[in-house]
Tab-separated table of C-alpha atoms in Angstrom:
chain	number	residue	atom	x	y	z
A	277	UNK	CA	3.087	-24.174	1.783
A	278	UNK	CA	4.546	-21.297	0.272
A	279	UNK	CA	5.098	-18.169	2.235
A	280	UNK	CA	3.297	-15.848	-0.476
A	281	UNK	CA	0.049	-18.194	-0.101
A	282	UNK	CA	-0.152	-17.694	3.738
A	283	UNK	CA	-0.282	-14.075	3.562
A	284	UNK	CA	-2.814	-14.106	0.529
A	285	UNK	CA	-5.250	-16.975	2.534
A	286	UNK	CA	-5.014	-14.560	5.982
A	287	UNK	CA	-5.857	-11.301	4.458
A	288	UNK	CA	-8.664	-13.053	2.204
A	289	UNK	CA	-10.180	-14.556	5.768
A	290	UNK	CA	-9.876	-10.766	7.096
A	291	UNK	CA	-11.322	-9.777	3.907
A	292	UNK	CA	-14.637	-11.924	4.369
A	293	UNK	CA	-14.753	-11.785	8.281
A	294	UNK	CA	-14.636	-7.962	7.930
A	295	UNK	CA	-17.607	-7.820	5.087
A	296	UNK	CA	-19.554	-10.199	7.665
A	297	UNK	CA	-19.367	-7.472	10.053
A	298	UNK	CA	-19.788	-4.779	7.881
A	299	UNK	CA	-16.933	-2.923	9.088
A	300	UNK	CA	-14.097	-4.033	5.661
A	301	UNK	CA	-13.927	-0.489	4.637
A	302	UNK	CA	-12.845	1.002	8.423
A	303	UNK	CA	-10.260	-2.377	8.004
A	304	UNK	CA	-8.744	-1.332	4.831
A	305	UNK	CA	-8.185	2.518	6.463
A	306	UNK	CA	-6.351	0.881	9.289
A	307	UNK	CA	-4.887	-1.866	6.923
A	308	UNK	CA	-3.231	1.569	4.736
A	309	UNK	CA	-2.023	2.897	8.439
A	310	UNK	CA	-0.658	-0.147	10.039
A	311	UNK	CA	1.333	-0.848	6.415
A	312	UNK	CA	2.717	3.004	6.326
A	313	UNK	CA	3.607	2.588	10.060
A	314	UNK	CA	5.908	-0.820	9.288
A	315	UNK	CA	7.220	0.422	6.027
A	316	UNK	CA	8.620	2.815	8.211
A	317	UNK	CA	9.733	1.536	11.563
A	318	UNK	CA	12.226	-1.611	11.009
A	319	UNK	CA	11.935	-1.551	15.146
A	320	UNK	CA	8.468	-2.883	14.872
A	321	UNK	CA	9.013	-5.494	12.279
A	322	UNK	CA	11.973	-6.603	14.542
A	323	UNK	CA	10.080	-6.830	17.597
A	324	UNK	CA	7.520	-8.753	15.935
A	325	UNK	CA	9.392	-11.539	14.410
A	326	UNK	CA	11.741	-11.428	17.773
A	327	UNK	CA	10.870	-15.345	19.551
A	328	UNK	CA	11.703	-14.048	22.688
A	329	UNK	CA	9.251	-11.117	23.044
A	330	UNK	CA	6.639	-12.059	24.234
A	331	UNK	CA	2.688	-12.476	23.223
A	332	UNK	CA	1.064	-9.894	24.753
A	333	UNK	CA	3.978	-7.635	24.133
A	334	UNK	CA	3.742	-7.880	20.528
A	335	UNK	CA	-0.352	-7.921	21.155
A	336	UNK	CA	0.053	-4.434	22.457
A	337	UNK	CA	2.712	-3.230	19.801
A	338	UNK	CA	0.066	-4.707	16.846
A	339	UNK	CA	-2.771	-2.862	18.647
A	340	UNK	CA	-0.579	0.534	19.018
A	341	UNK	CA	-0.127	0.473	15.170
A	342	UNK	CA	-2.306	3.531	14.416
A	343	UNK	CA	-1.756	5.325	17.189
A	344	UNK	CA	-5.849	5.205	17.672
A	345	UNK	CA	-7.983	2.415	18.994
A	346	UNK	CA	-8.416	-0.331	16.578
A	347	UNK	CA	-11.545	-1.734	15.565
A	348	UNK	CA	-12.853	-4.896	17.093
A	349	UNK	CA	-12.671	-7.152	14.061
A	350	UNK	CA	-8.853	-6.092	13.480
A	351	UNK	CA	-8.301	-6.681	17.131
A	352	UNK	CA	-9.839	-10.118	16.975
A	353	UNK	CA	-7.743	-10.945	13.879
A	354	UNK	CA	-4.362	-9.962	15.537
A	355	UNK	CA	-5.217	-12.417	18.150
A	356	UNK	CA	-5.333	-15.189	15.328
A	357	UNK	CA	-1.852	-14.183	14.310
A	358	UNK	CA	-0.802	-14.497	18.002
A	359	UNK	CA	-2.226	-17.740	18.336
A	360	UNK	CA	-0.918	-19.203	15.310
A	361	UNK	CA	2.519	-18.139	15.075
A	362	UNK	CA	1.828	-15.771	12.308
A	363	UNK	CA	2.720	-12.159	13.614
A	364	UNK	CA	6.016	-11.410	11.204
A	365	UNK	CA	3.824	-11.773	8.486
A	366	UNK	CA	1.611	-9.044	9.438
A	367	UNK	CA	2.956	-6.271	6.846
A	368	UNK	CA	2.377	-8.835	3.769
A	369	UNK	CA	-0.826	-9.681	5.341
A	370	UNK	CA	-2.067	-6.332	5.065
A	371	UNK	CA	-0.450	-5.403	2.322
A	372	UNK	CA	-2.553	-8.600	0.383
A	373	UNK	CA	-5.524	-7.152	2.238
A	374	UNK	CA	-5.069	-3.897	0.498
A	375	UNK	CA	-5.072	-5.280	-2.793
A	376	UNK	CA	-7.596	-7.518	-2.620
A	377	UNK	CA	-9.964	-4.903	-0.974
A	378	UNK	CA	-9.219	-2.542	-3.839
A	379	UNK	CA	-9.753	-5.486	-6.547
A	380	UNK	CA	-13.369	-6.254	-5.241
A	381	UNK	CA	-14.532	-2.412	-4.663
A	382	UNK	CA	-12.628	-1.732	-7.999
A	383	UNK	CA	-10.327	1.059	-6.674
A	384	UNK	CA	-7.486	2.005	-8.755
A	385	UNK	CA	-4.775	2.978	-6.328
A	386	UNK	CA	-2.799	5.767	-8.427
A	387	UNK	CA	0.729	7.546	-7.686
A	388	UNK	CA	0.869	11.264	-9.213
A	389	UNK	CA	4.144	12.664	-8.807
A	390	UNK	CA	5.050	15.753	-9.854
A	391	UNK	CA	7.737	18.767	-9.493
A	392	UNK	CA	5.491	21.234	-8.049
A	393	UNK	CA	2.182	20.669	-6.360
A	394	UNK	CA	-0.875	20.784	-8.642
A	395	UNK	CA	-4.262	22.623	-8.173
A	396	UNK	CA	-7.324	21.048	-7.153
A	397	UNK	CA	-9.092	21.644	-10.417
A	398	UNK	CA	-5.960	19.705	-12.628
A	399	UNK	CA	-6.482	17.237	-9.828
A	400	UNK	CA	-9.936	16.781	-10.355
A	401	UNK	CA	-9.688	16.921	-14.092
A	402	UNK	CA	-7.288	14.003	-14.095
A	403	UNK	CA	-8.951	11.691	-11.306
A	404	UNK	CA	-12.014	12.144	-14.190
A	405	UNK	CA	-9.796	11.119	-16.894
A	406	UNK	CA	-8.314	8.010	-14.954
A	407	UNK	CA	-11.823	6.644	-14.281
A	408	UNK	CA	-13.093	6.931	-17.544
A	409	UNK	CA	-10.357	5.190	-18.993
A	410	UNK	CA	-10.371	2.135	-16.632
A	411	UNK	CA	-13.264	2.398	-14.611
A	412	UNK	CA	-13.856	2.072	-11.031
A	413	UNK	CA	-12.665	4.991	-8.883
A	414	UNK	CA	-9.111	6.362	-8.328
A	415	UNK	CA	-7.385	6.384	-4.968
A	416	UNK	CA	-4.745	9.639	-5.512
A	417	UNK	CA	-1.378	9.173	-3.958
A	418	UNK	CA	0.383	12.343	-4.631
A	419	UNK	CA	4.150	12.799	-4.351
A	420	UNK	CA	6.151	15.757	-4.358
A	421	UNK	CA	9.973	15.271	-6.310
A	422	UNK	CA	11.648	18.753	-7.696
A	423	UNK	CA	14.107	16.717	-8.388
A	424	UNK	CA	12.252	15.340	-11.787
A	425	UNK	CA	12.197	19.225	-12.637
A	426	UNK	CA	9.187	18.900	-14.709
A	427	UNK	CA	6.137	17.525	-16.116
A	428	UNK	CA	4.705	14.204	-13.930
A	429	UNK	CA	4.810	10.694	-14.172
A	430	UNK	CA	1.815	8.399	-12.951
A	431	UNK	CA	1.061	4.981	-11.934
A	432	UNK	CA	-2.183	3.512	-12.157
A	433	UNK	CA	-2.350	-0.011	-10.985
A	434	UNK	CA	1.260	-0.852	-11.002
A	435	UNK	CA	1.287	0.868	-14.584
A	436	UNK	CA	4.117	3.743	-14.973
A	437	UNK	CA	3.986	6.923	-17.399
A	438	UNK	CA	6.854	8.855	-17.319
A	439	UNK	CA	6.540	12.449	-18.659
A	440	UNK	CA	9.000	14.158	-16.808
A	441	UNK	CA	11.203	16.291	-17.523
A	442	UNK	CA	14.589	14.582	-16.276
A	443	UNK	CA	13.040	11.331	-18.179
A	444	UNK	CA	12.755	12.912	-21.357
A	445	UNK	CA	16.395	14.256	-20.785
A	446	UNK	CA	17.304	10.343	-20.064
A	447	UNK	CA	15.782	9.296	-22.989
A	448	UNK	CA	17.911	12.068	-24.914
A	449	UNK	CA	21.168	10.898	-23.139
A	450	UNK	CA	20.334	7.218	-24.076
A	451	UNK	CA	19.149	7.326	-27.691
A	452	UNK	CA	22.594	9.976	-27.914
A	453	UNK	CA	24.787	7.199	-26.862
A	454	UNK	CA	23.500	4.589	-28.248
A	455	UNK	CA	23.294	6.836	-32.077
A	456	UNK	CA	26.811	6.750	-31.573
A	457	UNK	CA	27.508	3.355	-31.267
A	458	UNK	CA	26.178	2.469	-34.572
């Protein structure tokens, strides 16, 4: 079995064992947490795919995740992973769990970064503009870079637009070079 389809079938058994007890949303919060937390901590992945930790170790490490008490169902479900060998694929599985949450309440998870913060109202006004174009609502990750010196660029949905400043100035540099070429 391929290792992308394990993580896909686990987080689609969270998925429907969470709806059953009507708790999927409070799962996907803790889902966006626990991902965050091992996207940041190589420790954690280490000690979870370590053979000679053991069990309940890495049962109280997966529970510690958030830093809060987790909910029942997610406690249950770490217990599977435990049991069946399946802990070190924990970040994929809630990474999958993410997406396919977002898929069937038809979020659009979107990145806004920008050089300077933006108000609340040019916030607002594009979150409106987002959803009218694809529909569903819009999840707003926003992302601070001076470095891009101007403008934005946004992804919806794995979707980039680039209208930065330093891209533009790219663009220039490339279409420069390559205008000499010729």
């Amino acid at each position: 079995m391929s290792i992308g389809l394990i993580p896909a079938r686990y987080a689609k058994a969270l998925l429907e064992f969470a709806g059953e007890n009507s708790n999927a949303e409070l799962v996907y919060e803790e889902a966006k947490v626990i991902v965050l937390v091992l996207n940041k901590t190589k420790e954690v992945n280490l000690a979870l795919r370590n053979p000679k930790l053991p069990d309940e170790d890495k049962r109280e490490l997966m529970l510690k995740l958030t830093g809060k008490e987790l909910s029942d169902t997610l406690k249950r479900f770490m217990d599977l992973l435990l049991e069946n060998k399946r802990e070190a694929l924990l970040r994929q599985i809630m990474l999958k769990y993410i997406d396919f949450y977002r898929k069937d309440n038809k979020i659009n998870h979107t990145k806004l970064i920008t050089a300077t913060p933006i108000d609340a109202e040019t916030e607002q006004r594009l979150i409106k503009l987002i959803e009218a174009q694809v529909g569903g609502t819009v999840e707003l990750e926003k992302q601070i870079r001076p470095e891009i010196l101007g403008g934005f660029q946004i992804e919806v949905n794995h979707l980039r637009w680039d209208a930065t400043l330093s891209g533009q100035l790219k663009q220039l540099r490339k279409d420069m070079l390559n205008g000499n070429e010729k």
